[in-house]
């Protein structure tokens, strides 16, 4: 079986370091907002940019929700996001009482289409959430230009693109706020749930640190309405170790992606487009292909794991569906029928990738 993701080898490689760090936290009996969390926040921010500030939180969904909340939006305010993304991107907007407005994507990059973004702006639009999907950064120059001209805040959803670059600058350092998930399957994953928000604005950073901890700076004095959304010390300790290896892991993903590009070049499938301005970190290696559902079934029968991210765009989800308001989005609706993500993880071997390619070839030969 070639799984879409295999975490076991990374665990084996780092086992000694990880177990020592976790044991140290357990023995310290300091489990929440201690030294590991503080150090992780500093190291994660520094790894991005000397001016970045980091607030760690309980998961990526909370990161998005608290980022939207930090902008003080009210009911009726609109936030534009791509429709072709994970539910959390838009759920975070809706949960704050603001309205998610769905824009179309570029069929080449699968990322937010600047023209569609422009078309969706109304007098009520307050912010944009861009998603660096599958590990490739959005064309930020175009987005930031639209944001500036329309006075909109920008939140980056970097859940799938930790370490990705746009014009040699790290994703997560372009917007007013940037949100991360450390769910175990992400490029930087912990051993449970985790998330973080990055900003260069000390005021926003201070507000986020209050929001995640019941709205208080000082315990039992609550200045704003917050919540409980904290990263715990064990997860922070794990993340500090994995962060040291992340550039290498991302490089291994890129090499695996190049192998696939080569192995699939003669087949009737389309390999992911690489924007020359971007350093793609291949959270997913996502092809588009004819007869996608049948190919996926065939691969399963050949013991090859493949997944569809995402089969239904958000503007068509029951939770958001409002036929009057959610206009069709042609590229999202086409792409969702064609995408298929193949097994990729830093330790995948060339032999495994050859097996994946052979299985795809055998499907189209029949
Ligand atoms: C994983 C993910 C999230 C949510 O992160 P959780 O930690 O699972 O809450 C948000 N946005 C995108 C694009 C993701 O891939």
CSV table of C-alpha atoms and ligand atoms in Angstrom, one decimal:
chain,number,residue,atom,x,y,z
A,1,UNK,CA,0.0,0.0,0.0
A,2,UNK,CA,1.3,3.5,-0.9
A,3,UNK,CA,-0.6,5.8,1.4
A,4,UNK,CA,-1.3,9.5,0.5
A,5,UNK,CA,0.7,10.4,3.6
A,6,UNK,CA,3.0,8.3,5.8
A,7,UNK,CA,4.0,9.9,9.1
A,8,UNK,CA,5.8,6.8,10.4
A,9,UNK,CA,9.2,7.5,8.9
A,10,UNK,CA,9.4,11.1,10.1
A,11,UNK,CA,8.5,9.8,13.6
A,12,UNK,CA,11.2,7.2,13.5
A,13,UNK,CA,13.8,9.7,12.3
A,14,UNK,CA,13.0,12.2,15.1
A,15,UNK,CA,11.9,9.7,17.7
A,16,UNK,CA,14.7,10.2,20.2
A,17,UNK,CA,14.5,14.0,20.1
A,18,UNK,CA,10.7,14.1,20.2
A,19,UNK,CA,10.3,11.7,23.0
A,20,UNK,CA,12.9,13.4,25.1
A,21,UNK,CA,11.2,16.8,24.6
A,22,UNK,CA,7.7,15.5,25.4
A,23,UNK,CA,9.0,13.7,28.5
A,24,UNK,CA,10.7,16.9,29.6
A,25,UNK,CA,7.4,18.8,29.4
A,26,UNK,CA,5.5,16.0,31.2
A,27,UNK,CA,8.1,16.1,34.0
A,28,UNK,CA,8.1,19.9,34.2
A,29,UNK,CA,4.3,19.8,35.1
A,30,UNK,CA,4.0,23.1,33.3
A,31,UNK,CA,1.5,22.3,30.5
A,32,UNK,CA,0.0,25.6,29.2
A,33,UNK,CA,1.6,28.9,28.2
A,34,UNK,CA,5.0,28.0,29.5
A,35,UNK,CA,8.5,28.2,28.2
A,36,UNK,CA,8.1,25.9,25.2
A,37,UNK,CA,5.2,27.9,23.8
A,38,UNK,CA,7.0,31.2,24.3
A,39,UNK,CA,10.1,29.9,22.6
A,40,UNK,CA,8.1,28.3,19.7
A,41,UNK,CA,6.3,31.5,19.1
A,42,UNK,CA,9.7,33.4,18.9
A,43,UNK,CA,11.3,30.8,16.7
A,44,UNK,CA,8.4,30.5,14.3
A,45,UNK,CA,8.1,34.2,13.9
A,46,UNK,CA,11.9,34.6,13.4
A,47,UNK,CA,12.0,31.8,10.9
A,48,UNK,CA,9.6,34.0,8.8
A,49,UNK,CA,10.8,37.5,9.4
A,50,UNK,CA,12.6,39.5,12.0
A,51,UNK,CA,9.6,41.8,12.4
A,52,UNK,CA,7.0,39.0,12.6
A,53,UNK,CA,5.1,38.3,15.9
A,54,UNK,CA,3.4,35.0,16.6
A,55,UNK,CA,0.4,34.0,18.7
A,56,UNK,CA,0.0,30.3,19.0
A,57,UNK,CA,-3.5,28.9,19.3
A,58,UNK,CA,-5.4,25.6,19.6
A,59,UNK,CA,-5.9,24.8,15.8
A,60,UNK,CA,-5.9,26.4,12.4
A,61,UNK,CA,-9.7,27.0,12.5
A,62,UNK,CA,-9.3,29.1,15.6
A,63,UNK,CA,-6.4,30.9,14.1
A,64,UNK,CA,-8.6,32.0,11.2
A,65,UNK,CA,-11.5,32.9,13.5
A,66,UNK,CA,-9.5,34.9,15.9
A,67,UNK,CA,-7.7,36.7,13.0
A,68,UNK,CA,-11.1,37.8,11.6
A,69,UNK,CA,-12.3,38.7,15.1
A,70,UNK,CA,-9.1,40.8,15.6
A,71,UNK,CA,-10.3,43.0,12.7
A,72,UNK,CA,-13.5,44.0,14.6
A,73,UNK,CA,-15.9,43.1,11.8
A,74,UNK,CA,-19.6,43.3,12.4
A,75,UNK,CA,-22.7,41.7,11.0
A,76,UNK,CA,-23.2,42.7,7.4
A,77,UNK,CA,-19.4,43.1,6.8
A,78,UNK,CA,-18.3,41.0,3.9
A,79,UNK,CA,-15.0,39.0,3.7
A,80,UNK,CA,-14.1,37.6,0.3
A,81,UNK,CA,-12.4,34.2,0.1
A,82,UNK,CA,-11.9,31.6,-2.6
A,83,UNK,CA,-14.6,29.0,-2.8
A,84,UNK,CA,-12.2,26.2,-3.6
A,85,UNK,CA,-10.6,25.6,-0.2
A,86,UNK,CA,-11.1,23.8,3.1
A,87,UNK,CA,-14.4,24.7,5.0
A,88,UNK,CA,-12.5,26.4,7.8
A,89,UNK,CA,-11.5,29.3,5.7
A,90,UNK,CA,-15.1,30.5,5.2
A,91,UNK,CA,-16.4,28.9,8.4
A,92,UNK,CA,-14.2,31.3,10.4
A,93,UNK,CA,-15.7,34.3,8.7
A,94,UNK,CA,-19.3,33.1,9.2
A,95,UNK,CA,-18.7,32.2,12.9
A,96,UNK,CA,-17.8,35.8,13.7
A,97,UNK,CA,-21.0,37.1,12.2
A,98,UNK,CA,-19.5,38.5,9.1
A,99,UNK,CA,-20.5,37.2,5.6
A,100,UNK,CA,-18.2,35.1,3.5
A,101,UNK,CA,-18.4,36.0,-0.1
A,102,UNK,CA,-17.0,33.4,-2.5
A,103,UNK,CA,-14.7,34.3,-5.4
A,104,UNK,CA,-13.5,32.0,-8.2
A,105,UNK,CA,-10.0,30.6,-8.7
A,106,UNK,CA,-7.5,30.5,-11.5
A,107,UNK,CA,-7.8,27.0,-13.1
A,108,UNK,CA,-4.0,27.0,-13.5
A,109,UNK,CA,-2.8,27.7,-9.9
A,110,UNK,CA,-6.1,26.8,-8.1
A,111,UNK,CA,-5.6,30.0,-6.1
A,112,UNK,CA,-7.9,33.1,-5.8
A,113,UNK,CA,-8.4,34.8,-9.2
A,114,UNK,CA,-7.7,38.5,-8.8
A,115,UNK,CA,-10.3,39.4,-11.4
A,116,UNK,CA,-13.0,37.5,-9.6
A,117,UNK,CA,-11.9,39.1,-6.4
A,118,UNK,CA,-12.2,42.5,-7.9
A,119,UNK,CA,-15.7,41.7,-9.2
A,120,UNK,CA,-16.9,40.6,-5.7
A,121,UNK,CA,-16.0,43.8,-4.0
A,122,UNK,CA,-19.0,45.9,-2.7
A,123,UNK,CA,-19.2,48.9,-0.3
A,124,UNK,CA,-19.6,46.3,2.5
A,125,UNK,CA,-16.3,44.4,1.8
A,126,UNK,CA,-13.9,44.8,4.6
A,127,UNK,CA,-11.3,42.0,4.1
A,128,UNK,CA,-9.9,39.3,1.9
A,129,UNK,CA,-8.7,35.8,3.0
A,130,UNK,CA,-6.3,34.3,0.5
A,131,UNK,CA,-5.4,30.6,0.7
A,132,UNK,CA,-2.0,29.4,-0.5
A,133,UNK,CA,-3.6,26.2,-1.7
A,134,UNK,CA,-1.6,22.9,-1.9
A,135,UNK,CA,1.6,24.7,-1.0
A,136,UNK,CA,1.9,27.3,-3.7
A,137,UNK,CA,1.7,31.0,-2.8
A,138,UNK,CA,-1.0,33.2,-4.2
A,139,UNK,CA,0.2,36.0,-6.6
A,140,UNK,CA,0.4,38.5,-3.7
A,141,UNK,CA,1.4,41.6,-5.7
A,142,UNK,CA,-2.0,41.6,-7.5
A,143,UNK,CA,-4.0,40.8,-4.4
A,144,UNK,CA,-2.2,43.5,-2.3
A,145,UNK,CA,-2.7,46.0,-5.0
A,146,UNK,CA,-6.5,45.4,-5.1
A,147,UNK,CA,-6.6,45.5,-1.3
A,148,UNK,CA,-4.7,48.8,-1.1
A,149,UNK,CA,-6.9,50.4,-3.7
A,150,UNK,CA,-10.0,49.3,-1.9
A,151,UNK,CA,-8.9,49.8,1.7
A,152,UNK,CA,-9.3,46.1,2.5
A,153,UNK,CA,-7.5,44.0,5.2
A,154,UNK,CA,-5.7,40.9,4.0
A,155,UNK,CA,-5.6,37.6,5.9
A,156,UNK,CA,-3.4,34.8,4.6
A,157,UNK,CA,-4.5,31.2,5.2
A,158,UNK,CA,-1.1,29.5,5.2
A,159,UNK,CA,-2.3,26.1,6.6
A,160,UNK,CA,-1.0,24.3,3.5
A,161,UNK,CA,2.0,26.4,2.7
A,162,UNK,CA,4.3,26.7,5.6
A,163,UNK,CA,7.7,27.6,4.0
A,164,UNK,CA,6.3,28.6,0.6
A,165,UNK,CA,7.9,31.7,-1.0
A,166,UNK,CA,6.5,34.4,-3.2
A,167,UNK,CA,9.3,36.4,-4.9
A,168,UNK,CA,11.7,35.0,-2.3
A,169,UNK,CA,9.6,36.2,0.6
A,170,UNK,CA,7.8,33.7,2.9
A,171,UNK,CA,4.1,33.2,2.6
A,172,UNK,CA,2.5,34.6,5.8
A,173,UNK,CA,4.5,37.8,5.8
A,174,UNK,CA,2.4,39.7,3.1
A,175,UNK,CA,-1.0,40.2,4.8
A,176,UNK,CA,-2.1,42.0,7.9
A,177,UNK,CA,-2.5,38.6,9.5
A,178,UNK,CA,-1.5,35.1,8.6
A,179,UNK,CA,-3.0,31.8,9.9
A,180,UNK,CA,-1.4,28.4,10.3
A,181,UNK,CA,-2.6,25.0,11.2
A,182,UNK,CA,-0.2,22.4,12.7
A,183,UNK,CA,-2.7,19.5,12.2
A,184,UNK,CA,-0.5,16.4,11.9
A,185,UNK,CA,-0.9,16.1,8.1
A,186,UNK,CA,0.3,19.6,7.4
A,187,UNK,CA,3.9,20.3,6.2
A,188,UNK,CA,4.7,21.4,9.8
A,189,UNK,CA,2.5,19.2,11.9
A,190,UNK,CA,2.4,18.5,15.7
A,191,UNK,CA,1.0,15.4,17.5
A,192,UNK,CA,-2.5,16.7,17.9
A,193,UNK,CA,-4.2,20.0,17.1
A,194,UNK,CA,-2.3,23.3,16.9
A,195,UNK,CA,-2.3,26.6,15.1
A,196,UNK,CA,-0.8,30.1,15.0
A,197,UNK,CA,-1.3,33.6,13.8
A,198,UNK,CA,1.4,35.8,12.5
A,199,UNK,CA,1.3,39.6,12.3
A,200,UNK,CA,3.9,42.4,12.1
A,201,UNK,CA,1.5,44.7,14.0
A,202,UNK,CA,2.2,44.8,17.8
A,203,UNK,CA,-1.4,46.0,18.5
A,204,UNK,CA,-3.0,43.1,16.6
A,205,UNK,CA,-0.6,40.7,18.2
A,206,UNK,CA,-1.5,41.9,21.7
A,207,UNK,CA,-5.2,41.6,20.9
A,208,UNK,CA,-4.7,38.1,19.6
A,209,UNK,CA,-2.9,37.1,22.8
A,210,UNK,CA,-5.9,38.4,24.8
A,211,UNK,CA,-8.5,36.8,22.5
A,212,UNK,CA,-6.9,33.3,22.9
A,213,UNK,CA,-6.9,33.6,26.6
A,214,UNK,CA,-10.4,34.8,27.7
A,215,UNK,CA,-9.8,38.4,26.7
A,216,UNK,CA,-7.3,39.1,29.5
A,217,UNK,CA,-3.8,40.4,29.9
A,218,UNK,CA,-3.9,39.9,33.6
A,219,UNK,CA,-5.6,36.8,34.9
A,220,UNK,CA,-9.3,37.4,36.0
A,221,UNK,CA,-9.4,40.9,34.4
A,222,UNK,CA,-11.2,40.6,31.1
A,223,UNK,CA,-11.0,43.5,28.8
A,224,UNK,CA,-12.6,42.0,25.7
A,225,UNK,CA,-14.6,38.9,25.0
A,226,UNK,CA,-12.1,36.2,24.3
A,227,UNK,CA,-12.1,32.4,24.3
A,228,UNK,CA,-9.8,29.5,25.3
A,229,UNK,CA,-7.6,28.7,22.4
A,230,UNK,CA,-4.1,27.9,23.4
A,231,UNK,CA,-1.4,25.7,22.1
A,232,UNK,CA,-0.2,23.4,24.8
A,233,UNK,CA,3.4,22.9,25.9
A,234,UNK,CA,3.7,19.4,24.6
A,235,UNK,CA,2.7,20.5,21.1
A,236,UNK,CA,5.0,23.5,21.2
A,237,UNK,CA,7.9,21.3,22.2
A,238,UNK,CA,7.2,19.0,19.2
A,239,UNK,CA,6.9,21.9,16.8
A,240,UNK,CA,10.2,23.4,17.9
A,241,UNK,CA,11.9,20.2,16.9
A,242,UNK,CA,10.1,19.8,13.6
A,243,UNK,CA,10.6,23.4,12.7
A,244,UNK,CA,14.3,22.8,12.6
A,245,UNK,CA,13.8,20.2,9.9
A,246,UNK,CA,11.1,21.9,7.9
A,247,UNK,CA,13.2,23.4,5.1
A,248,UNK,CA,14.7,20.0,4.4
A,249,UNK,CA,11.3,18.2,4.5
A,250,UNK,CA,9.9,20.8,2.1
A,251,UNK,CA,12.9,20.4,-0.2
A,252,UNK,CA,12.3,16.6,-0.2
A,253,UNK,CA,8.7,17.2,-1.1
A,254,UNK,CA,9.8,19.4,-4.0
A,255,UNK,CA,12.2,16.7,-5.3
A,256,UNK,CA,9.3,14.2,-5.1
A,257,UNK,CA,7.2,16.6,-7.1
A,258,UNK,CA,9.8,16.9,-9.8
A,259,UNK,CA,10.0,13.1,-10.0
A,260,UNK,CA,6.2,13.0,-10.5
A,261,UNK,CA,6.5,15.7,-13.2
A,262,UNK,CA,8.9,13.5,-15.1
A,263,UNK,CA,7.1,10.2,-14.5
A,264,UNK,CA,3.7,11.5,-15.6
A,265,UNK,CA,4.9,13.6,-18.5
A,266,UNK,CA,3.7,11.1,-21.2
A,267,UNK,CA,0.4,10.4,-19.6
A,268,UNK,CA,-3.0,12.1,-20.2
A,269,UNK,CA,-2.9,13.9,-16.8
A,270,UNK,CA,-1.8,17.5,-16.1
A,271,UNK,CA,0.9,18.0,-13.5
A,272,UNK,CA,0.6,21.0,-11.1
A,273,UNK,CA,1.5,24.3,-12.6
A,274,UNK,CA,4.5,26.0,-11.0
A,275,UNK,CA,4.3,29.8,-10.9
A,276,UNK,CA,7.9,31.0,-11.7
A,277,UNK,CA,7.5,33.6,-8.9
A,278,UNK,CA,6.7,30.9,-6.3
A,279,UNK,CA,8.6,28.3,-4.4
A,280,UNK,CA,6.0,25.6,-4.1
A,281,UNK,CA,6.2,23.3,-1.0
A,282,UNK,CA,3.9,20.7,-2.3
A,283,UNK,CA,1.6,20.1,0.7
A,284,UNK,CA,-0.3,18.2,-2.1
A,285,UNK,CA,0.8,17.0,-5.5
A,286,UNK,CA,-2.5,17.6,-7.3
A,287,UNK,CA,-3.0,16.6,-10.9
A,288,UNK,CA,-6.0,17.3,-13.1
A,289,UNK,CA,-7.1,14.3,-15.1
A,290,UNK,CA,-9.9,12.9,-17.3
A,291,UNK,CA,-12.2,10.3,-15.7
A,292,UNK,CA,-11.0,11.3,-12.3
A,293,UNK,CA,-13.4,9.3,-10.2
A,294,UNK,CA,-12.7,6.1,-12.1
A,295,UNK,CA,-8.9,6.7,-11.9
A,296,UNK,CA,-9.2,7.2,-8.1
A,297,UNK,CA,-11.0,3.8,-7.8
A,298,UNK,CA,-8.5,2.1,-10.0
A,299,UNK,CA,-5.6,3.5,-7.9
A,300,UNK,CA,-7.3,2.2,-4.8
A,301,UNK,CA,-7.5,-1.3,-6.4
A,302,UNK,CA,-3.8,-1.0,-7.0
A,303,UNK,CA,-3.1,-0.1,-3.4
A,304,UNK,CA,-2.3,3.5,-4.2
A,305,UNK,CA,-3.9,6.1,-2.0
A,306,UNK,CA,-5.2,9.2,-3.8
A,307,UNK,CA,-7.6,11.9,-2.5
A,308,UNK,CA,-9.9,14.6,-3.8
A,309,UNK,CA,-9.3,18.0,-2.2
A,310,UNK,CA,-12.0,19.2,-2.6
A,311,UNK,CA,-15.0,17.5,-4.3
A,312,UNK,CA,-17.5,20.4,-3.5
A,313,UNK,CA,-16.6,24.1,-3.5
A,314,UNK,CA,-17.9,26.1,-0.6
A,315,UNK,CA,-20.4,28.2,-2.5
A,316,UNK,CA,-22.2,24.9,-3.1
A,317,UNK,CA,-22.1,23.6,0.4
A,318,UNK,CA,-25.4,23.3,2.2
A,319,UNK,CA,-24.2,25.3,5.2
A,320,UNK,CA,-23.5,28.3,2.9
A,321,UNK,CA,-25.9,27.6,0.0
A,322,UNK,CA,-28.1,30.5,-0.8
A,323,UNK,CA,-28.9,30.2,-4.5
A,324,UNK,CA,-29.9,33.9,-4.6
A,325,UNK,CA,-26.5,35.1,-3.3
A,326,UNK,CA,-24.0,32.4,-4.4
A,327,UNK,CA,-23.5,32.9,-8.1
A,328,UNK,CA,-22.0,30.0,-10.0
A,329,UNK,CA,-18.2,30.0,-10.1
A,330,UNK,CA,-17.1,28.3,-13.3
A,331,UNK,CA,-13.5,27.4,-12.5
A,332,UNK,CA,-14.2,26.1,-9.1
A,333,UNK,CA,-17.0,23.9,-10.4
A,334,UNK,CA,-14.8,22.5,-13.2
A,335,UNK,CA,-11.7,22.0,-11.2
A,336,UNK,CA,-13.5,20.1,-8.4
A,337,UNK,CA,-14.4,17.4,-10.9
A,338,UNK,CA,-10.8,17.0,-12.2
A,339,UNK,CA,-8.4,17.3,-9.3
A,340,UNK,CA,-6.7,14.3,-7.7
A,341,UNK,CA,-4.0,14.5,-5.1
A,342,UNK,CA,-1.3,11.7,-5.3
A,343,UNK,CA,0.8,10.3,-2.4
A,344,UNK,CA,3.4,12.8,-1.3
A,345,UNK,CA,5.5,13.2,1.8
A,346,UNK,CA,9.2,13.9,2.4
A,347,UNK,CA,10.3,10.3,2.6
A,348,UNK,CA,8.4,8.9,-0.3
A,349,UNK,CA,10.7,6.8,-2.4
A,350,UNK,CA,11.3,6.9,-6.2
A,351,UNK,CA,10.1,3.2,-6.3
A,352,UNK,CA,6.9,4.2,-4.7
A,353,UNK,CA,6.4,7.1,-7.1
A,354,UNK,CA,7.2,4.8,-10.1
A,355,UNK,CA,4.5,2.4,-8.8
A,356,UNK,CA,2.0,5.3,-8.6
A,357,UNK,CA,2.9,6.4,-12.2
A,358,UNK,CA,2.6,2.8,-13.5
A,359,UNK,CA,-0.8,2.4,-11.9
A,360,UNK,CA,-2.0,5.6,-13.6
A,361,UNK,CA,-0.6,4.5,-16.9
A,362,UNK,CA,-2.3,1.1,-16.7
A,363,UNK,CA,-5.7,2.9,-16.1
A,364,UNK,CA,-5.4,4.9,-19.3
A,365,UNK,CA,-4.1,2.0,-21.3
A,366,UNK,CA,-7.3,0.0,-20.7
B,1,LIG,C1,-6.2,22.4,7.6
B,1,LIG,C2,-6.7,23.7,7.1
B,1,LIG,C3,-7.3,24.6,7.9
B,1,LIG,C4,-7.8,24.3,9.4
B,1,LIG,O1,-6.9,23.9,10.2
B,1,LIG,P1,-7.3,23.0,11.5
B,1,LIG,O2,-6.0,23.0,12.3
B,1,LIG,O3,-7.6,21.6,11.0
B,1,LIG,O4,-8.4,23.6,12.2
B,1,LIG,C5,-7.7,25.8,7.4
B,1,LIG,N1,-7.5,26.1,6.1
B,1,LIG,C6,-6.9,25.3,5.3
B,1,LIG,C7,-6.7,25.7,3.9
B,1,LIG,C8,-6.5,24.0,5.7
B,1,LIG,O5,-5.9,23.2,4.9
